[in-house]
Short mmCIF file of C-alpha atoms in Angstrom, two decimals:
data_model
loop_
_atom_site.label_atom_id
_atom_site.label_comp_id
_atom_site.label_asym_id
_atom_site.label_seq_id
_atom_site.Cartn_x
_atom_site.Cartn_y
_atom_site.Cartn_z
CA VAL A 89 20.93 1.03 -4.74
CA PHE A 90 17.72 2.34 -6.34
CA GLY A 91 16.01 2.22 -9.63
CA GLU A 92 14.15 4.97 -11.31
CA ARG A 93 10.26 5.35 -11.28
CA ARG A 94 8.42 3.76 -14.06
CA GLN A 95 6.71 5.71 -16.74
CA ARG A 96 8.95 8.99 -16.12
CA LYS A 97 11.15 8.12 -19.14
CA PRO A 98 11.05 5.22 -21.80
CA ASP A 99 11.69 1.75 -20.26
CA SER A 100 14.87 1.35 -22.39
CA GLU A 101 16.46 4.54 -20.64
CA MET A 102 15.85 3.48 -17.09
CA LEU A 103 19.09 3.00 -15.02
CA ILE A 104 19.89 1.61 -11.54
CA HIS A 105 21.83 4.09 -9.31
CA LEU A 106 24.27 3.52 -6.46
CA LEU A 107 24.22 6.14 -3.67
CA ASP A 108 27.27 6.43 -1.54
CA LEU A 109 25.82 7.13 1.94
CA VAL A 110 29.26 8.14 3.23
CA ASP A 111 30.16 11.08 0.68
CA GLY A 112 26.72 11.44 -0.87
CA THR A 113 27.99 10.64 -4.25
CA GLU A 114 25.74 8.88 -6.86
CA SER A 115 26.82 6.74 -9.66
CA ILE A 116 25.24 4.56 -12.35
CA LEU A 117 25.49 0.66 -12.09
CA PRO A 118 27.47 -0.64 -15.20
CA ASP A 119 25.27 -1.75 -18.08
CA SER A 120 22.07 -1.16 -16.07
CA ARG A 121 20.13 0.50 -18.91
CA GLY A 122 16.75 -1.27 -19.18
CA LYS A 123 16.73 -2.65 -15.67
CA TRP A 124 15.01 -1.65 -12.56
CA SER A 125 13.69 -2.69 -9.05
CA PRO A 126 17.02 -3.68 -7.71
CA ARG A 127 17.53 -5.63 -4.53
CA TRP A 128 20.90 -6.25 -2.59
CA SER A 129 21.98 -9.79 -1.50
CA PRO A 130 22.03 -10.18 2.22
CA ASP A 131 25.86 -10.43 1.94
CA GLY A 132 26.05 -7.36 -0.19
CA ARG A 133 27.96 -9.07 -3.10
CA TYR A 134 25.07 -9.18 -5.62
CA ILE A 135 22.30 -7.11 -6.73
CA VAL A 136 19.18 -8.62 -8.47
CA ALA A 137 16.98 -6.68 -10.95
CA VAL A 138 14.14 -7.10 -13.18
CA THR A 139 14.38 -6.07 -16.96
CA THR A 140 11.94 -3.19 -17.62
CA ASP A 141 9.93 -5.61 -20.13
CA PHE A 142 9.33 -7.94 -17.16
CA ARG A 143 10.77 -10.93 -19.06
CA SER A 144 14.17 -11.51 -17.31
CA LEU A 145 15.50 -11.57 -13.68
CA VAL A 146 19.17 -10.63 -13.87
CA LEU A 147 22.16 -10.75 -11.32
CA PHE A 148 25.04 -8.31 -10.97
CA ASP A 149 28.11 -9.53 -9.32
CA ARG A 150 29.65 -6.52 -7.60
CA GLN A 151 33.07 -8.34 -7.68
CA ALA A 152 33.04 -9.41 -11.22
CA GLN A 153 31.33 -5.99 -12.42
CA ARG A 154 28.91 -8.06 -14.70
CA TRP A 155 25.23 -9.00 -15.29
CA THR A 156 24.40 -12.62 -15.76
CA PRO A 157 20.72 -13.90 -16.53
CA LEU A 158 18.97 -15.87 -13.61
CA ALA A 159 15.46 -16.60 -14.94
CA SER A 160 13.30 -15.69 -18.00
CA GLY A 161 9.65 -15.76 -18.47
CA SER A 162 6.59 -13.45 -18.62
CA ASP A 163 5.49 -10.75 -16.12
CA ILE A 164 8.52 -11.26 -13.68
CA ASP A 165 8.32 -9.02 -10.62
CA ASP A 166 8.59 -8.85 -6.90
CA ALA A 167 12.23 -10.23 -6.56
CA THR A 168 12.99 -11.21 -2.93
CA TRP A 169 16.25 -12.64 -1.36
CA SER A 170 16.12 -15.64 0.94
CA LEU A 171 17.61 -14.75 4.30
CA ASP A 172 20.60 -17.08 3.50
CA GLY A 173 21.25 -15.40 0.16
CA ARG A 174 21.09 -18.83 -1.79
CA PHE A 175 17.82 -17.97 -3.54
CA VAL A 176 15.79 -15.17 -5.10
CA HIS A 177 12.12 -15.71 -4.98
CA PHE A 178 9.86 -14.03 -7.77
CA ARG A 179 6.44 -13.97 -9.05
CA ALA A 180 5.82 -14.58 -12.77
CA ARG A 181 3.33 -15.98 -15.01
CA GLY A 182 3.40 -20.04 -15.18
CA GLU A 183 1.43 -22.57 -16.83
CA ASN A 184 -1.63 -22.19 -14.75
CA GLY A 185 -1.54 -18.42 -14.36
CA MET A 186 0.50 -16.35 -11.72
CA ALA A 187 2.87 -18.26 -9.58
CA LEU A 188 5.67 -17.92 -7.19
CA PHE A 189 9.17 -19.38 -8.07
CA ARG A 190 12.73 -19.31 -6.76
CA VAL A 191 15.94 -19.47 -8.50
CA ARG A 192 19.28 -20.71 -7.10
CA ILE A 193 22.06 -18.29 -7.35
CA ARG A 194 24.77 -20.93 -7.78
CA ASP A 195 23.40 -22.48 -10.88
CA ALA A 196 20.30 -20.40 -11.99
CA ALA A 197 18.15 -23.77 -11.17
CA VAL A 198 14.56 -22.36 -11.20
CA ASP A 199 11.79 -24.20 -8.72
CA PRO A 200 8.14 -23.49 -8.76
CA LEU A 201 6.76 -22.95 -5.28
CA ALA A 202 3.01 -22.23 -5.59
CA VAL A 203 0.26 -21.20 -7.82
CA CYS A 204 -0.97 -17.59 -6.72
CA PRO A 205 -4.46 -17.91 -5.40
CA TYR A 206 -5.80 -14.70 -6.96
CA PRO A 207 -5.72 -13.74 -10.63
CA GLU A 208 -4.30 -10.35 -9.86
CA VAL A 209 -1.62 -10.15 -7.04
CA ALA A 210 -0.54 -6.96 -5.51
CA TRP A 211 2.69 -8.13 -4.38
CA ALA A 212 4.49 -11.64 -3.47
CA GLY A 213 7.46 -12.27 -1.46
CA VAL A 214 8.75 -14.61 1.17
CA ALA A 215 8.55 -14.93 4.97
CA PRO A 216 11.67 -15.12 7.08
CA ASP A 217 10.96 -18.79 7.32
CA GLY A 218 11.11 -19.07 3.47
CA SER A 219 7.41 -19.65 3.19
CA PRO A 220 5.53 -17.71 0.41
CA LEU A 221 3.70 -14.49 1.15
CA VAL A 222 0.90 -13.24 -1.43
CA LEU A 223 -0.86 -9.79 -0.80
CA HIS A 224 -4.19 -9.38 -2.77
CA SER A 225 -5.29 -5.99 -3.41
CA THR A 226 -8.85 -5.69 -1.85
CA ARG A 227 -10.57 -2.62 -3.16
CA ILE A 228 -13.23 -0.88 -0.99
CA GLU A 229 -16.05 -1.80 -3.59
CA GLU A 230 -15.09 -5.49 -2.36
CA ILE A 231 -15.99 -4.77 1.30
CA TYR A 232 -19.76 -5.49 1.96
CA ALA A 233 -19.88 -5.14 5.63
CA MET A 234 -17.55 -4.70 8.56
CA ASP A 235 -18.51 -5.44 12.10
CA LEU A 236 -16.61 -3.67 14.68
CA LYS A 237 -16.46 -4.95 18.25
CA LEU A 238 -14.94 -2.86 21.02
CA PRO A 239 -14.06 -4.19 24.40
#
């Protein structure tokens, strides 16, 4: 499963594609217009995606062939499945700035996990043990000195 690259076409026309690795055929996921950044669940039953306006996290049930909303908000991104497939972790704008959340698949209950320590986070996700991970983008202009010690 894969989404389209942003800014190659209008957001409202972006689709999610399925590629069958056995026969090489490609198809479009039903009702996937305006969605992107898909992620398979660990068991393969679900696909989670973000709407192109970054306001909703949605879930596609491959058995039922339908989308359901999981979470809504502002600046939703970086959806990451928990290893057991019970939760999707994501980054979004919270009351105190960017924060990490998780949503339970069974009932769409959203729990806040942590406030992001940096105003601009390059990526957020979850470690294998379930702890939050945040990558801050450090530009070369922010490096003032580097000491290299060779053995």
